[in-house]
PDB file of C-alpha atoms in Angstrom:
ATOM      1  CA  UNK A  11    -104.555-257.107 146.840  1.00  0.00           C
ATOM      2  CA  UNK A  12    -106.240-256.750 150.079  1.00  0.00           C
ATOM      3  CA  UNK A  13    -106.440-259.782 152.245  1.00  0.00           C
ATOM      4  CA  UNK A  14    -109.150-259.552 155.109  1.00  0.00           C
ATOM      5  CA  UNK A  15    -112.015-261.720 156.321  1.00  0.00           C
ATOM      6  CA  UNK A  16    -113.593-258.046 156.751  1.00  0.00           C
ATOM      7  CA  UNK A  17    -114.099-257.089 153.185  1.00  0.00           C
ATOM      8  CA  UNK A  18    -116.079-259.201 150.403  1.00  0.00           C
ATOM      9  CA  UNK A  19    -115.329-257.060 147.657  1.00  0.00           C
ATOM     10  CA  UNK A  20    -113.465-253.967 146.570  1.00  0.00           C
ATOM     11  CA  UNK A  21    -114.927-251.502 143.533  1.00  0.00           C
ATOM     12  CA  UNK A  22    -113.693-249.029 141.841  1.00  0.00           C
ATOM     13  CA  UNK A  23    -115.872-245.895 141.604  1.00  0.00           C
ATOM     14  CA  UNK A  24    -114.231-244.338 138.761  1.00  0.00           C
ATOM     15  CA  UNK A  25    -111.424-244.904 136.137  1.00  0.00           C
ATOM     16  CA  UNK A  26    -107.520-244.920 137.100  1.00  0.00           C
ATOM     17  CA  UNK A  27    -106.076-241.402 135.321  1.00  0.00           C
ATOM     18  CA  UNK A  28    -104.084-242.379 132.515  1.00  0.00           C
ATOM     19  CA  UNK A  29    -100.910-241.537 133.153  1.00  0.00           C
ATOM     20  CA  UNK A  30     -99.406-243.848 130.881  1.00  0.00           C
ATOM     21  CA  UNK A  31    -101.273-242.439 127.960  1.00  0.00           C
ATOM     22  CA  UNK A  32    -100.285-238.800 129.216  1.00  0.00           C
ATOM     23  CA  UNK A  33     -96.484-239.957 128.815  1.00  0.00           C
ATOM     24  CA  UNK A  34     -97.064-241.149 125.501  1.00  0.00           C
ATOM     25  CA  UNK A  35     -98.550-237.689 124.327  1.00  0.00           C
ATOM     26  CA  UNK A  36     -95.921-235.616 126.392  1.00  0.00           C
ATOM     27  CA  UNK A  37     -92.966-237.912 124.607  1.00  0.00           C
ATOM     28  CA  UNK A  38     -94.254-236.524 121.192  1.00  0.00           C
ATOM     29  CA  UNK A  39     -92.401-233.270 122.409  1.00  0.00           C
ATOM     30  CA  UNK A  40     -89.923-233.945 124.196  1.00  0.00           C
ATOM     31  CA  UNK A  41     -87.547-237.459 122.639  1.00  0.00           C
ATOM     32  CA  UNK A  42     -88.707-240.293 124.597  1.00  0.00           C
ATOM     33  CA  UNK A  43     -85.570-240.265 126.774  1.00  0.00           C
ATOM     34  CA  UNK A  44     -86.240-237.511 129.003  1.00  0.00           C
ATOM     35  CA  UNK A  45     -89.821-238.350 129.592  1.00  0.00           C
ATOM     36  CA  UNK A  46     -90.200-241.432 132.235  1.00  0.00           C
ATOM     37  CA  UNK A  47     -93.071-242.909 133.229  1.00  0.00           C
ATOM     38  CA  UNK A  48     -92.882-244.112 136.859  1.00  0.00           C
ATOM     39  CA  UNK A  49     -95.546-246.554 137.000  1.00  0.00           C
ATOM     40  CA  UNK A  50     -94.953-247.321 140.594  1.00  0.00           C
ATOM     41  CA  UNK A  51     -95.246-243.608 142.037  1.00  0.00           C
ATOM     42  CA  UNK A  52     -97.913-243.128 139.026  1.00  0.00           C
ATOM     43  CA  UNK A  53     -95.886-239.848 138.123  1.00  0.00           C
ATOM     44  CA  UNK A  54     -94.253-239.115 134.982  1.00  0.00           C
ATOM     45  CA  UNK A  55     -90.390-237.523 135.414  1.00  0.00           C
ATOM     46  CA  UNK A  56     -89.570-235.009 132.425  1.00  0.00           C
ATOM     47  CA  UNK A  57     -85.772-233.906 132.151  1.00  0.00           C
ATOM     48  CA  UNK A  58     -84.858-235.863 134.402  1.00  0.00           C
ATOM     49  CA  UNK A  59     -87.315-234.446 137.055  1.00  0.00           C
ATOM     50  CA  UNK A  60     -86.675-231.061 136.656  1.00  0.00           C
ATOM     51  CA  UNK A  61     -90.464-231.360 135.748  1.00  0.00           C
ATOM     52  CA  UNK A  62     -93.307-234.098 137.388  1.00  0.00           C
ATOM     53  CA  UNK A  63     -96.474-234.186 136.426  1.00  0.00           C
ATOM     54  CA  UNK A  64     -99.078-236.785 138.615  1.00  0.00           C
ATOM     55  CA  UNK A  65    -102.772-236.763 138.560  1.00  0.00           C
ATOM     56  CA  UNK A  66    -103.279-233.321 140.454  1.00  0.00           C
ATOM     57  CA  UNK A  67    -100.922-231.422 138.218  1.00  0.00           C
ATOM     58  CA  UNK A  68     -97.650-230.308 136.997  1.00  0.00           C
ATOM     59  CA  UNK A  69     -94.894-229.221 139.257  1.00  0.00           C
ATOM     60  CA  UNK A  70     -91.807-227.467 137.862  1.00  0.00           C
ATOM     61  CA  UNK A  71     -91.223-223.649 136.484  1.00  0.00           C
ATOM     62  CA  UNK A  72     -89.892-222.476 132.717  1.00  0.00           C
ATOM     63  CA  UNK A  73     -90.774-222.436 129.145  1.00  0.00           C
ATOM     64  CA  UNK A  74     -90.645-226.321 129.240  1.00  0.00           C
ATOM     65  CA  UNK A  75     -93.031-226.426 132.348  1.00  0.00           C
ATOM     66  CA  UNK A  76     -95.213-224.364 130.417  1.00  0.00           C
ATOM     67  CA  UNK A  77     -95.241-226.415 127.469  1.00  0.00           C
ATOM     68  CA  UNK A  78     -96.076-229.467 129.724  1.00  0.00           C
ATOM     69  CA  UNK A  79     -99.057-227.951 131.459  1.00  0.00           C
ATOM     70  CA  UNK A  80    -100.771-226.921 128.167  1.00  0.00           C
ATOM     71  CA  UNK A  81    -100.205-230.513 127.144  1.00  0.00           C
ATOM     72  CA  UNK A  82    -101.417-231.834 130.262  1.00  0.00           C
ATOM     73  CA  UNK A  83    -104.857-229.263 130.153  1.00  0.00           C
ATOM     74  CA  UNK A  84    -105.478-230.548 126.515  1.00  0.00           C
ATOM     75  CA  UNK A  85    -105.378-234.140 128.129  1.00  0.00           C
ATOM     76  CA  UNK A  86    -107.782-233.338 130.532  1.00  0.00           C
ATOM     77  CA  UNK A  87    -110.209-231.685 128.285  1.00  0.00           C
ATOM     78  CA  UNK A  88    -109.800-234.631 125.681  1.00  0.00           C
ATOM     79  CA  UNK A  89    -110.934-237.172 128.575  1.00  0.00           C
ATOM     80  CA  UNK A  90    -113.668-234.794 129.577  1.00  0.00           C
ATOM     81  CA  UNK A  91    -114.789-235.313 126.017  1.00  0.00           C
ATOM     82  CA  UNK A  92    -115.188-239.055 125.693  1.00  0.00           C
TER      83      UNK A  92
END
């Protein structure tokens, strides 16, 4: 919340990424315990942060990390589609 005598209103341009929906999808391989949604940070912690994934990517090396960012591009071109 922004409090200021400066601004009238506050828009968004475009739609929050959704991260929480990329979890969901990413927890379909890996159990749900090793993939953590941090809605604070807006990041999402796999094996216990070995990998993180956040709007601009997917940090972290291996097999796994490869797995992730092919689940992660898929995302992406799903939203691109609706």
């Amino acid at each position: 919340m922004i409090r200021s005598s400066y601004y009238r209103y506050v828009t968004v341009e475009e739609e929050p990424f959704p991260m929480a929906a990329l979890a969901d999808r990413i927890a379909t391989i890996f159990s749900k315990g090793h993939v953590n949604y941090i809605e604070e940070q807006n990041i999402i912690s796999i094996l216990n942060g070995k990998i993180i994934v956040n709007e601009d990517g997917v940090r972290g090396t291996g097999p796994s990390a490869d797995r992730v960012k092919k689940i992660y591009d898929q995302f992406n071109i799903d939203l691109d589609k609706d």
